[in-house]
Short mmCIF file of C-alpha atoms in Angstrom, two decimals:
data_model
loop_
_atom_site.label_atom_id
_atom_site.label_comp_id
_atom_site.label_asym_id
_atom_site.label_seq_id
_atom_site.Cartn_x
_atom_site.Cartn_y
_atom_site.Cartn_z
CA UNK A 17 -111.47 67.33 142.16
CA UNK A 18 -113.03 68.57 144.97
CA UNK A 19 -116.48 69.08 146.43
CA UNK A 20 -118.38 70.60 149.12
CA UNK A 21 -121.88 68.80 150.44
CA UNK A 22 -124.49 70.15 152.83
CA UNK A 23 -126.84 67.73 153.58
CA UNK A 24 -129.40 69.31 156.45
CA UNK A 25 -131.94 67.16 157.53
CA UNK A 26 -134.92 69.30 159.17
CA UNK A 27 -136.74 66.18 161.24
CA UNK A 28 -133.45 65.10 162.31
CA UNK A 29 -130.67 67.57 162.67
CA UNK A 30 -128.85 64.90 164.47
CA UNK A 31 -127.84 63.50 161.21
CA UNK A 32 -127.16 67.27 159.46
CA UNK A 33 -123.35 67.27 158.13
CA UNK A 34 -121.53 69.64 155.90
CA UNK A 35 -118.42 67.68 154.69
CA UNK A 36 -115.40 68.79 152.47
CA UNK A 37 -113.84 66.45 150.23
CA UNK A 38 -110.63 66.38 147.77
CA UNK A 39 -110.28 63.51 145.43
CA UNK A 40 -106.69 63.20 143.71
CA UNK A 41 -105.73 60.42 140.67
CA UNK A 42 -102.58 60.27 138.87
CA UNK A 43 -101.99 57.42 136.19
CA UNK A 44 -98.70 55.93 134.01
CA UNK A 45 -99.13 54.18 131.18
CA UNK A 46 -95.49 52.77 131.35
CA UNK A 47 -96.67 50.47 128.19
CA UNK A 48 -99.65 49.69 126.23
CA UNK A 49 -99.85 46.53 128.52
CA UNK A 50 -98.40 47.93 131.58
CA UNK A 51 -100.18 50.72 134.06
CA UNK A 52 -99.64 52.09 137.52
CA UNK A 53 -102.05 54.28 139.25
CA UNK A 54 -102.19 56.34 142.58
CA UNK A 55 -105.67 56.92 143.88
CA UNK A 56 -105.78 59.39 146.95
CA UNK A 57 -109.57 60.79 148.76
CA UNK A 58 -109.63 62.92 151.75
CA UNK A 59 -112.68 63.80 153.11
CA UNK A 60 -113.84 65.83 156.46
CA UNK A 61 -117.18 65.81 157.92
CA UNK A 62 -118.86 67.96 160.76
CA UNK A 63 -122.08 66.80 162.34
CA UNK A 64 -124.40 69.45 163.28
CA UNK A 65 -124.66 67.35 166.48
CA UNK A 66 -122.62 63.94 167.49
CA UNK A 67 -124.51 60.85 168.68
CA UNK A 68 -122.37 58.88 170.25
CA UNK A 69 -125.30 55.79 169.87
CA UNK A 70 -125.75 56.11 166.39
CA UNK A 71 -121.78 56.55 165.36
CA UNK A 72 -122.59 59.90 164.14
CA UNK A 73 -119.16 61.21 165.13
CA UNK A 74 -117.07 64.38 163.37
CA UNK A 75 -114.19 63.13 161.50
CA UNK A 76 -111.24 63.13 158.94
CA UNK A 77 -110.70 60.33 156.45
CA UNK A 78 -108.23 59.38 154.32
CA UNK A 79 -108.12 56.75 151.67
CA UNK A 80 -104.75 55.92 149.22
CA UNK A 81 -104.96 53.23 146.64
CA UNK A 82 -102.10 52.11 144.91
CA UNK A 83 -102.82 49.75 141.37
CA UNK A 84 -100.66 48.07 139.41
CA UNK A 85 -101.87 46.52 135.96
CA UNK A 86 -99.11 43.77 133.66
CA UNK A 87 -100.54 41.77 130.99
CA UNK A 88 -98.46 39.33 128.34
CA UNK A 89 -99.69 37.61 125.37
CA UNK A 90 -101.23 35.17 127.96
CA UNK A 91 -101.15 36.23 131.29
CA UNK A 92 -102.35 39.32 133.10
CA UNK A 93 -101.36 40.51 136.67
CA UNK A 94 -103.69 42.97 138.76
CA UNK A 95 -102.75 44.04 142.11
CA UNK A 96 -103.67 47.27 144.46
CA UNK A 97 -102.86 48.16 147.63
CA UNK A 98 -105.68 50.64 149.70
CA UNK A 99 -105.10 51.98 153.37
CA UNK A 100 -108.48 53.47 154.80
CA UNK A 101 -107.57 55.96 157.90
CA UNK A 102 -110.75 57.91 160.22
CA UNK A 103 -109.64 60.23 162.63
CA UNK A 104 -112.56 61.07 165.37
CA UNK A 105 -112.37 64.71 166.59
CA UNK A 106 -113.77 64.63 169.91
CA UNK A 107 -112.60 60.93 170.39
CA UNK A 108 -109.27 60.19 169.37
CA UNK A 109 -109.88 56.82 171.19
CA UNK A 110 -112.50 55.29 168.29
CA UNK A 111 -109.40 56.11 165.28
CA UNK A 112 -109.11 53.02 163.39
CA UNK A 113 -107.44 52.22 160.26
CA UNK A 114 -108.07 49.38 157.50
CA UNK A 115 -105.50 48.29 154.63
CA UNK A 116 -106.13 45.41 151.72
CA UNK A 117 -104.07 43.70 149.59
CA UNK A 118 -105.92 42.42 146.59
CA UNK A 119 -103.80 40.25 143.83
CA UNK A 120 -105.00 38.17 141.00
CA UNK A 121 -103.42 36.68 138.15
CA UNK A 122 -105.02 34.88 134.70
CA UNK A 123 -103.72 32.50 132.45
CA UNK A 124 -104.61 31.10 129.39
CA UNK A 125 -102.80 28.02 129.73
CA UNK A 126 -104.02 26.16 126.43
CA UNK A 127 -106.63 27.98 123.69
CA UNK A 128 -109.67 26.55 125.32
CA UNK A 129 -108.62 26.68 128.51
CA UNK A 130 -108.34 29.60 131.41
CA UNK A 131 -107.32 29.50 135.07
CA UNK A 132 -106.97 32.21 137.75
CA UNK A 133 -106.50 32.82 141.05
CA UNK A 134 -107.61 36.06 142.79
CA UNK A 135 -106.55 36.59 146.71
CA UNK A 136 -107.77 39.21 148.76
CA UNK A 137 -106.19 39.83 152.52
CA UNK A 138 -107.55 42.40 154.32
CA UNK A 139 -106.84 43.75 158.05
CA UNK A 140 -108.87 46.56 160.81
CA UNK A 141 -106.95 47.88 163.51
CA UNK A 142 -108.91 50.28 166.26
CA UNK A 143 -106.84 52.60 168.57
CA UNK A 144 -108.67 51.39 171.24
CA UNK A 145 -110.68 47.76 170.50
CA UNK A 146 -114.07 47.64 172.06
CA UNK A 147 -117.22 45.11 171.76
CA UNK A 148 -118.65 45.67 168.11
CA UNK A 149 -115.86 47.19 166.67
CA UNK A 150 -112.60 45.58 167.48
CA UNK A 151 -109.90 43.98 165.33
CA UNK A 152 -109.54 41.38 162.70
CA UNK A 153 -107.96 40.00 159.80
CA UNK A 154 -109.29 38.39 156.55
CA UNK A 155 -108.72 36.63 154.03
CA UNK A 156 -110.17 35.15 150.95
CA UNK A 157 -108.75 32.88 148.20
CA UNK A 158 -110.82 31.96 144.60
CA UNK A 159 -109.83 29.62 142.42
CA UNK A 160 -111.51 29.60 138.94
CA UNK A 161 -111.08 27.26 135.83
CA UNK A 162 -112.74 27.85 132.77
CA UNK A 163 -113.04 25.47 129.80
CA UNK A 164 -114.15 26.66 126.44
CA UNK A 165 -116.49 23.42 125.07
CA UNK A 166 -116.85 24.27 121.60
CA UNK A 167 -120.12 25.37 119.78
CA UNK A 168 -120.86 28.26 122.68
CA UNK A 169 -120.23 26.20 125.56
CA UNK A 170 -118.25 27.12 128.81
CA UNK A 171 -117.63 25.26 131.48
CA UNK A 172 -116.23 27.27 134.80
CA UNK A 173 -115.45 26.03 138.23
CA UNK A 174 -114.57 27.97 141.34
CA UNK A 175 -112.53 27.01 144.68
CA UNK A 176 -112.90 29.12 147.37
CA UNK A 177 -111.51 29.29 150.83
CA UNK A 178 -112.38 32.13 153.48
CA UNK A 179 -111.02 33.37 157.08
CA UNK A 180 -111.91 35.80 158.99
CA UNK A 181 -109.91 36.54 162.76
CA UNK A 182 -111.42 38.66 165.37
CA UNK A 183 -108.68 39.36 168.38
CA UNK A 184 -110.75 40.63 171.41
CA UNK A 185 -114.21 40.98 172.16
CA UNK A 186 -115.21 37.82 170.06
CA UNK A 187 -118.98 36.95 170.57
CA UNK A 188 -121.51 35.13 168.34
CA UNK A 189 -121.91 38.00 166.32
CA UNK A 190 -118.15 38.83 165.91
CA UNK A 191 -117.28 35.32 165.20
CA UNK A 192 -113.82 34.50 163.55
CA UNK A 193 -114.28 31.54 160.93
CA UNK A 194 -113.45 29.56 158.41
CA UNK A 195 -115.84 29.17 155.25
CA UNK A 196 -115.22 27.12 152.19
CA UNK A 197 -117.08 26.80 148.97
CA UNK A 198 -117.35 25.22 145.23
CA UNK A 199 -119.62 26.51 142.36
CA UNK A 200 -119.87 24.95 139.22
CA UNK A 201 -121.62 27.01 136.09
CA UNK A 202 -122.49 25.90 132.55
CA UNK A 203 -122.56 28.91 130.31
CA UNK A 204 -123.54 29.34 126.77
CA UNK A 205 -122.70 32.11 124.81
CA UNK A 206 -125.94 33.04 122.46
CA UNK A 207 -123.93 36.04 121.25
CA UNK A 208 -121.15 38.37 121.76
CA UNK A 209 -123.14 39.95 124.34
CA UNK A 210 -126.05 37.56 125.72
CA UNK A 211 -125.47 34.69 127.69
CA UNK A 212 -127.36 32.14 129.63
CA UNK A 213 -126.08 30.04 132.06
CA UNK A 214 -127.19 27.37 134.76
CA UNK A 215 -125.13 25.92 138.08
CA UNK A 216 -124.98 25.10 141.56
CA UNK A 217 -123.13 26.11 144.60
CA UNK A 218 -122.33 24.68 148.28
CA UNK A 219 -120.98 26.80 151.37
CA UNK A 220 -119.38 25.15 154.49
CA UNK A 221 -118.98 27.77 157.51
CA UNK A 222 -117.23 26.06 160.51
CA UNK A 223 -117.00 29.63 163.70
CA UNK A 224 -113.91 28.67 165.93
CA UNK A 225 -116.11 29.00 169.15
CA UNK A 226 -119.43 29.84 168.66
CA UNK A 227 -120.39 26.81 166.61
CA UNK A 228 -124.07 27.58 166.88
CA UNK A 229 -122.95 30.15 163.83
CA UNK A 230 -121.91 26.85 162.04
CA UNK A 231 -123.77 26.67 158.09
CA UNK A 232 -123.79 24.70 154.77
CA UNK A 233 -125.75 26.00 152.20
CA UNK A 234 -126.09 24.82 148.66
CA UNK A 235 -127.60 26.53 145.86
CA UNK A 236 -128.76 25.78 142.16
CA UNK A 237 -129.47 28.91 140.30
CA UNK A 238 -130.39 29.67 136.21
CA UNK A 239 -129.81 32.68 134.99
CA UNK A 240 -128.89 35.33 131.88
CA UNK A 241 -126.79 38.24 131.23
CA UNK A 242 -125.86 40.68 128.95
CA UNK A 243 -122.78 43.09 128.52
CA UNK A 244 -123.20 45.98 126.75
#
């Protein structure tokens, strides 16, 4: 696919771009259980006029995403793997480029009972690393376990551990950390479709060196949903 957009803003021709873009998606289906798919966008902009203070810089961008899908009887395996690239015309300097890894696996380990564990680990390089946008890593971790009670009822738990690593130019606002967190959620199905559920959630947030930046948080919440 690919598209042409001309946005032109008449009280602020600042922010006036016409941008090109070409969008790209091929797909196996190796098996009724088993897919692998290659996502690829490439996109160019031109500002009418750069501002340096508002990041409103010309550019190329290029983003690749590979998926891979695997499901059994009683386990299922998702992973994809995305590298994000910008290119800066007049300032090769501000390039930067981002990939993810993102993995998660489920299991229904008895008939009531389902556990998974989905892992995320991301990381942003800069060409040249500067105060507000400089380097890090991340990383997040979930573990979820969900009990099937019988006469609607689910019970579901979740684990989760979080990092995030800034290299240079740390301050309070770029602060690497560590966060950790539990929810617990009582769910019961009224239909196929229509749920209601009730829980409560904590939040521990320990910064490395700015410990002013240092949270806990907890959280009861009631809710409903419905999938269509």
């Amino acid at each position: 696919e690919g598209r042409l957009r001309h946005r032109n803003l008449f009280n602020d021709q600042e922010k006036s771009f016409i941008e090109g873009q070409i969008n790209g998606v091929v797909q196996f289906f190796l098996s009724d259980r088993h897919e692998l798919r290659i996502d690829d966008q490439f996109s160019d902009r031109d500002y009418s006029s750069e501002s340096l203070a508002d990041n409103l810089l010309s550019y190329q961008r290029n983003i690749a995403v590979l998926s891979h899908f695997l499901a059994f009887p009683t386990i299922t395996f998702d992973t994809s793997l995305e590298l994000d690239s910008t290119f800066y015309k007049s300032r090769p300097s501000f390039d930067n480029s981002e990939w993810e890894f993102q993995s998660s696996v489920s299991w229904d380990v008895l008939k009531r009972w389902n556990l998974s564990w989905f892992h995320v680990f991301s990381k942003l390089s800069y060409e040249t690393p500067r105060s507000f946008f400089t380097n890090w890593d991340y990383q997040l971790r979930s573990f979820i376990s969900t009990i099937n009670l019988g006469d609607g009822f689910r019970l579901k738990g979740s684990f989760d551990r979080e990092k995030k690593e800034f290299h240079f130019f740390e301050n309070s606002i770029d602060s690497s950390f560590n966060k950790k967190g539990q929810d617990y959620r009582l769910i019961f199905d009224l239909s196929s479709v229509h749920e209601i559920h009730a829980g409560y959630r904590w939040e521990r947030e320990r910064h490395f060196r700015f410990s002013v930046n240092d949270r806990y948080e907890e959280l009861a919440y009631v809710g409903t949903r419905f999938s269509l």
